[in-house]
Coordinates of C-alpha atoms in Angstrom, one line a residue:
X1 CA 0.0 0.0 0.0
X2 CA 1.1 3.5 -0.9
X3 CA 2.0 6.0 2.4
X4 CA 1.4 9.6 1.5
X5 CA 4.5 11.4 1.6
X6 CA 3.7 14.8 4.0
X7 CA 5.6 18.2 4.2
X8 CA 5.0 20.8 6.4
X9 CA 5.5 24.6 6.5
X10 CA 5.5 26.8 10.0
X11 CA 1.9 27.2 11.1
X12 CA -0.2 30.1 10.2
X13 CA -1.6 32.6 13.0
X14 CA -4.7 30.3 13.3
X15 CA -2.2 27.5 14.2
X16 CA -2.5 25.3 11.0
X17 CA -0.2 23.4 8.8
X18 CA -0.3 23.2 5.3
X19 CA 0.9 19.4 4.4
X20 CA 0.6 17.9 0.8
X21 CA -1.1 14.7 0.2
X22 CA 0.6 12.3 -2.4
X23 CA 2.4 15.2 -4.5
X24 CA 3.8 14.1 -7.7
X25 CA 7.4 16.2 -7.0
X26 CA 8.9 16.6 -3.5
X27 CA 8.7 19.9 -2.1
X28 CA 11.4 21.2 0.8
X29 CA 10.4 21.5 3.9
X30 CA 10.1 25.3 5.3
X31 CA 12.0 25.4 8.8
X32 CA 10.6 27.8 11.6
X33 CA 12.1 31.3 11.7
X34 CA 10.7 33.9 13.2
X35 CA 11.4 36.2 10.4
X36 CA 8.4 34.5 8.3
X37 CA 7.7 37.4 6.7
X38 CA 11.0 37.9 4.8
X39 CA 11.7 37.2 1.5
X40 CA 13.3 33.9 1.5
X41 CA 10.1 32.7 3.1
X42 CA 8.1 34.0 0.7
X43 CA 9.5 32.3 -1.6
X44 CA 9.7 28.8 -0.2
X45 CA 6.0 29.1 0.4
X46 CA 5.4 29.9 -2.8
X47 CA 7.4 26.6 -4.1
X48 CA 5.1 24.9 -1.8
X49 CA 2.2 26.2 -2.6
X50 CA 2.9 25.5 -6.2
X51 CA 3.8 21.4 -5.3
X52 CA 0.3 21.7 -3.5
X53 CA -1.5 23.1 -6.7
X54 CA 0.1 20.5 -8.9
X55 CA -0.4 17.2 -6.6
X56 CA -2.0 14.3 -7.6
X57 CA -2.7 11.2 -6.2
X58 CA -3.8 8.4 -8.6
X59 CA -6.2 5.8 -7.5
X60 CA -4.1 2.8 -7.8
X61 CA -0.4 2.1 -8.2
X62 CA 1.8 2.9 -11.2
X63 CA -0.9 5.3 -12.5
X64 CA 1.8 8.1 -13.3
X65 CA 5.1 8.7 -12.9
X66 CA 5.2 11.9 -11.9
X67 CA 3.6 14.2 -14.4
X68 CA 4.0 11.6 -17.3
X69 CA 2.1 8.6 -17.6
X70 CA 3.2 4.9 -17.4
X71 CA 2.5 3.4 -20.6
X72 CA 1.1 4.8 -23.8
X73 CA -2.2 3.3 -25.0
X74 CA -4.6 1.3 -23.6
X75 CA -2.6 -2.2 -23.9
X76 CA 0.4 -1.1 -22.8
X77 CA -1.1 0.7 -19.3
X78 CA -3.0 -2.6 -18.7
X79 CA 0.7 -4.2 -18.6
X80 CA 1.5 -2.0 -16.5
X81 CA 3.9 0.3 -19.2
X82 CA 5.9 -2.8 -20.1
X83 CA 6.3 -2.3 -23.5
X84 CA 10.0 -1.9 -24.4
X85 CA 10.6 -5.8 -25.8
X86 CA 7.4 -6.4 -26.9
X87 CA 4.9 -5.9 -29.8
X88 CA 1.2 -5.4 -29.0
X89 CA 0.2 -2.8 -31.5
X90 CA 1.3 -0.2 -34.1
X91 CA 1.2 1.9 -30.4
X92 CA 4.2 0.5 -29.3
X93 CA 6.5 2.4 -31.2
X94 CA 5.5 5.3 -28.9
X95 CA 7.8 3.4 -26.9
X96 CA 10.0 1.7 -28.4
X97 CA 10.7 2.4 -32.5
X98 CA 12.5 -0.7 -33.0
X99 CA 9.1 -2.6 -31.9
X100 CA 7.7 -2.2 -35.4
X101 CA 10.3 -4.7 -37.2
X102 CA 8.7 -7.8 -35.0
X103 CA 4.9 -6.5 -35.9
X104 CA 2.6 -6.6 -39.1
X105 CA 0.9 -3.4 -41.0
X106 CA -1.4 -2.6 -37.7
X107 CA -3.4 0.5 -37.1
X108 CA -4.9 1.4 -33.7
X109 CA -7.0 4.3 -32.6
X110 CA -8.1 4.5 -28.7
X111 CA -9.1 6.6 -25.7
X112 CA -7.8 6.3 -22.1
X113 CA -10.0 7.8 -19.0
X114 CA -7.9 9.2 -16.5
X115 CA -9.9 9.5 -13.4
X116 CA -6.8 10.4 -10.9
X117 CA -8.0 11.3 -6.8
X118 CA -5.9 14.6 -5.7
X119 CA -6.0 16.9 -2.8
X120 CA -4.0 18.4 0.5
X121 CA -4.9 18.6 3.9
X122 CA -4.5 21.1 6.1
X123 CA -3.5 20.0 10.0
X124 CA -5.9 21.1 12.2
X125 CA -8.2 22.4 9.5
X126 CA -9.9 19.7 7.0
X127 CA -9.0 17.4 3.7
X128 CA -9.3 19.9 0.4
X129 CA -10.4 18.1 -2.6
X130 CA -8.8 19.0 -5.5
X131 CA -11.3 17.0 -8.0
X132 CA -13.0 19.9 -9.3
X133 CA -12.7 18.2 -13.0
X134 CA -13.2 14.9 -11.8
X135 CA -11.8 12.9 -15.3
X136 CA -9.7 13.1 -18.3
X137 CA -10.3 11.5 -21.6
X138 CA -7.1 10.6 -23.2
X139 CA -7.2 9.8 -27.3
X140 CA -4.6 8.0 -28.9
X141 CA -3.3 6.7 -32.5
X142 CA -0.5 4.9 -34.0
X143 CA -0.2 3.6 -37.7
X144 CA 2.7 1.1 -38.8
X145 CA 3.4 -0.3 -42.0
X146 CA 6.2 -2.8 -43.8
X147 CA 8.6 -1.1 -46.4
X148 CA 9.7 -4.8 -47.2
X149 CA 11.7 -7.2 -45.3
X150 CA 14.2 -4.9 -43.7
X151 CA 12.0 -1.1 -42.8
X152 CA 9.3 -0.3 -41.4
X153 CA 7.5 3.3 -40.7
X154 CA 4.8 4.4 -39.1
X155 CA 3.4 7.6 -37.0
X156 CA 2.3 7.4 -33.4
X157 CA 0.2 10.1 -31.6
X158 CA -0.7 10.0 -27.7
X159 CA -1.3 12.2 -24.7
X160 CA 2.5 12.1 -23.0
X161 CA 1.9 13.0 -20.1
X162 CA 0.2 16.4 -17.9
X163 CA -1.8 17.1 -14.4
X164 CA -4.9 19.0 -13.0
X165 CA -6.1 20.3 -9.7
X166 CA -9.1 22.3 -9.5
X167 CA -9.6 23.7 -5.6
X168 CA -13.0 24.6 -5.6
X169 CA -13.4 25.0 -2.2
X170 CA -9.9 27.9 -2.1
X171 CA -6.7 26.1 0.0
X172 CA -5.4 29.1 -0.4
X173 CA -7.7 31.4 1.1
X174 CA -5.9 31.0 4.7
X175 CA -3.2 33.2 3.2
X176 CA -4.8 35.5 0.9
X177 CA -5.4 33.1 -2.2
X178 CA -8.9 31.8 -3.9
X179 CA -10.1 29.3 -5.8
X180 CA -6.4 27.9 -7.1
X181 CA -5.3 25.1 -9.4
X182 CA -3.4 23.8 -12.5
X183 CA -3.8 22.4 -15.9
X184 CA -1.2 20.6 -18.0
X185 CA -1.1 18.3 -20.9
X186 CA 1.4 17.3 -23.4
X187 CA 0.6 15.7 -26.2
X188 CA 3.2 13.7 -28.6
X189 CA 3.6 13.2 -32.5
X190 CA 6.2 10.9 -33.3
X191 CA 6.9 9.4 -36.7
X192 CA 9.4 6.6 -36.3
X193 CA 11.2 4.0 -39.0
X194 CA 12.6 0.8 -37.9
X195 CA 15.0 -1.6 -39.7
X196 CA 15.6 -5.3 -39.0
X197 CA 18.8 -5.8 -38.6
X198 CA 19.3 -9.5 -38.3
X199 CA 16.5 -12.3 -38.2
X200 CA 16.5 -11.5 -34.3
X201 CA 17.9 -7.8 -33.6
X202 CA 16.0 -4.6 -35.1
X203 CA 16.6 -0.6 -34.2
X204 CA 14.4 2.2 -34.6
X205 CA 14.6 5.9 -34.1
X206 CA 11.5 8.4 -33.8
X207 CA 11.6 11.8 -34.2
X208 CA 9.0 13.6 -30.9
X209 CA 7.3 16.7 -32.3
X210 CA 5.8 18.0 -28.7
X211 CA 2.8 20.2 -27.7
X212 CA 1.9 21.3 -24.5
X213 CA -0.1 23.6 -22.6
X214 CA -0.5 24.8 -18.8
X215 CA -3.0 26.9 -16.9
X216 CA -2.5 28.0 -13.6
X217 CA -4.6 30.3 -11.3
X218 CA -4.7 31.2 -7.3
X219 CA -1.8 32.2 -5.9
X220 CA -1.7 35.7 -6.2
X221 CA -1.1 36.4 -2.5
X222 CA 2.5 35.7 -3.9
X223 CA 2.3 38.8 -6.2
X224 CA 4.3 40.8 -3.4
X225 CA 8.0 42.1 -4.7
X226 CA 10.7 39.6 -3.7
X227 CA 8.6 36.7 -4.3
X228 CA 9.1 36.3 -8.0
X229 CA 10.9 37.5 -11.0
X230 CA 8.9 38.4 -12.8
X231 CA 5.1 38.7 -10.7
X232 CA 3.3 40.2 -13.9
X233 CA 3.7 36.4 -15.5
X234 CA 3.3 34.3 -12.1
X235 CA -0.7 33.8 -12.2
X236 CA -4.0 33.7 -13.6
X237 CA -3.0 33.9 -17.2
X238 CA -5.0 31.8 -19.1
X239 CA -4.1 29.3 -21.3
X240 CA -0.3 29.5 -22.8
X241 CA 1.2 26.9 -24.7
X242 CA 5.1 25.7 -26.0
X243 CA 6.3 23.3 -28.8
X244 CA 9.5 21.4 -29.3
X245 CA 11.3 18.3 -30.0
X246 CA 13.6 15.5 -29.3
X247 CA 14.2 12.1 -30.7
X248 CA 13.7 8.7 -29.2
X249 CA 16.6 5.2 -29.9
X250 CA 15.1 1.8 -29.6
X251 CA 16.8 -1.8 -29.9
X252 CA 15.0 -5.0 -29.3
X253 CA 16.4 -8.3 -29.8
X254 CA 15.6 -11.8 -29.6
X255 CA 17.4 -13.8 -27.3
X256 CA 15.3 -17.2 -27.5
X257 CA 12.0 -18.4 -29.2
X258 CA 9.8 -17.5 -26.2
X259 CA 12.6 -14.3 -24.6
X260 CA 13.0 -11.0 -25.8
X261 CA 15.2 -7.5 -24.4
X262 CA 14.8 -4.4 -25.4
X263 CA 16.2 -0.6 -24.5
X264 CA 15.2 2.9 -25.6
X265 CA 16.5 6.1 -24.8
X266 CA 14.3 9.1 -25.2
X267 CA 16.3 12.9 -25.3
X268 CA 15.1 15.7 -23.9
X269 CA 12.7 17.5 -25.7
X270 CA 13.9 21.1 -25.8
X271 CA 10.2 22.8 -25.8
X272 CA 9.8 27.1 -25.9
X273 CA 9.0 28.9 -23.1
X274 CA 5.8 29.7 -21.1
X275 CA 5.8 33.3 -22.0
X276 CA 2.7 34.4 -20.3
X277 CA 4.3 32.3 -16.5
X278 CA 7.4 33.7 -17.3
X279 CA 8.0 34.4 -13.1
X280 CA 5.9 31.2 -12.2
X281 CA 9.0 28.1 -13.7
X282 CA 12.7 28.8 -13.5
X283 CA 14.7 30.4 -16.9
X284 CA 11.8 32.6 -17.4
X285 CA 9.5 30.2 -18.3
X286 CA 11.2 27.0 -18.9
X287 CA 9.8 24.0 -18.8
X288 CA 11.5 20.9 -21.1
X289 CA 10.5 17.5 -21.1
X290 CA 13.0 15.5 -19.3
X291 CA 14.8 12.3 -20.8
X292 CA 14.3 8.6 -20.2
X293 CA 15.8 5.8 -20.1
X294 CA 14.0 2.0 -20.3
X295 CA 15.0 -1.1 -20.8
X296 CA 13.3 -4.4 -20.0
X297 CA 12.4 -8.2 -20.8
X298 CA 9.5 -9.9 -22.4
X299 CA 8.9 -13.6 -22.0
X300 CA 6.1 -15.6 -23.6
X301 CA 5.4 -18.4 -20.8
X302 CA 2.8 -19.8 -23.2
X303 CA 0.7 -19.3 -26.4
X304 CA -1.6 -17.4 -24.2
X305 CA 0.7 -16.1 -21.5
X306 CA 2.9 -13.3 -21.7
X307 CA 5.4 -12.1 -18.9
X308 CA 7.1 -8.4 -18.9

């Protein structure tokens, strides 16, 4: 069973602790000082306050990891996002390219609900639900085909990762805030080749055209000076959105009849800034999507029984 993970900041003059419940990024705990006022814990609030807006806490395990989710496409969350040596559907290239040179001319097309719980709890106070939008329909598509023996292409387009909270009852109102809460979502176009190398090793390479999108709104108690860079850009701005790329590696190879490895290696994908929360992320707006790394086994116990 999960534990939630709990952070605390000094108490407010009502006596009550702000803790997060199950946040997707570890915030630093505040110590006590009795210079709370000053600007060094204004800002450590507000990097707390921003962990609170952007926790989630999915109903069951392996939902997410972190802001990106743990398998792309229906089949491959089912497994539990272990797709990197095996071949389910043409949406397996979204993990690994080289998947396509063990697979036939497939097409796919899906939607994933996301139905994640999320809140914070104040000590002392009550629970805060931060379900205000209470699910997330996620569509997907993938298309392969065979070149000849050797190549195969195909394009792949899913939902990468994102996040919402929706306080509709205002956490933030104890210090100044109102109704507060986030929305992301990134969403992936990757068309990929793969070649067969041997009967039993193939490679692939996608190239990750990237779109995402963020909302945030309810924290403008941390408008004061000192706080942020840049406090015209921190909040309540609408919608803004950023592109980019990067460019995933795949191998798989087949070590046995019934045994198969595979690795991929996913860059970073250098996306443009947040303009309009230009004082809300680091580097004036920053926000790239990290790299990744996965490698793992595939074994097919029996016709009917498959092992990753």
């Amino acid at each position: 069973m999960n534990k939630p993970l709990y952070k605390k900041i000094p108490s407010d003059n009502l006596n009550r602790r702000l803790s997060l419940n199950n946040p997707f990024k570890r915030a630093r705990s505040l110590t006590k000082s009795k210079s709370r006022r000053d600007n060094m814990f204004q800002k450590r609030l507000l990097t707390l306050s921003i962990a609170t807006l952007f926790s989630t806490a999915a109903p069951h395990a392996l939902a997410t990891n972190g802001m990106a989710s743990h398998g792309f496409g229906t089949n491959q969350k089912a497994m539990g996002g272990t797709a990197v040596a095996g071949h389910e559907n043409a949406m397996s290239m979204a993990t690994n390219p080289a998947s396509m040179s063990f697979g036939e001319n497939n097409f796919t097309v899906g939607v994933d609900l996301f139905m994640p719980d999320r809140g914070a709890t104040l000590v002392g106070d009550k629970a805060y639900s931060a379900n205000g939008k209470e699910s997330f329909p996620i569509p997907e598509f993938a298309i392969q085909k065979k070149l000849n023996d050797k190549h195969s292409v195909g394009v792949a387009v899913f939902g990468n990762g994102g996040m919402n909270t929706a306080y509709n009852d205002p956490i933030f109102d104890h210090f100044g805030g109102i109704d507060s809460g986030v929305d992301l979502a990134q969403l992936f176009i990757s068309p990929s080749w793969a070649m067969q190398v041997t009967d039993k090793t193939s490679v692939g390479v996608s190239l990750n055209l990237a779109y995402q999108r963020i909302k945030v709104e309810g924290i403008g108690d941390f408008l004061a000076p000192g706080v942020s860079a840049d406090p015209a850009h921190l909040t309540d701005q609408d919608y803004d959105s950023a592109t980019g790329a990067g460019f995933s590696l795949g191998m798989q190879h087949q070590l046995t009849n019934d045994v198969k490895v595979g690795a991929t290696y996913r860059s970073v994908t250098n996306m443009s800034k947040f303009d309009k929360y230009a004082g809300l992320f680091a580097e004036q707006g920053g926000f790239d999507i990290p790299e990744m790394i996965t490698v793992g086994v595939n074994v097919q116990a029996t016709p009917k029984t498959e092992f990753a």
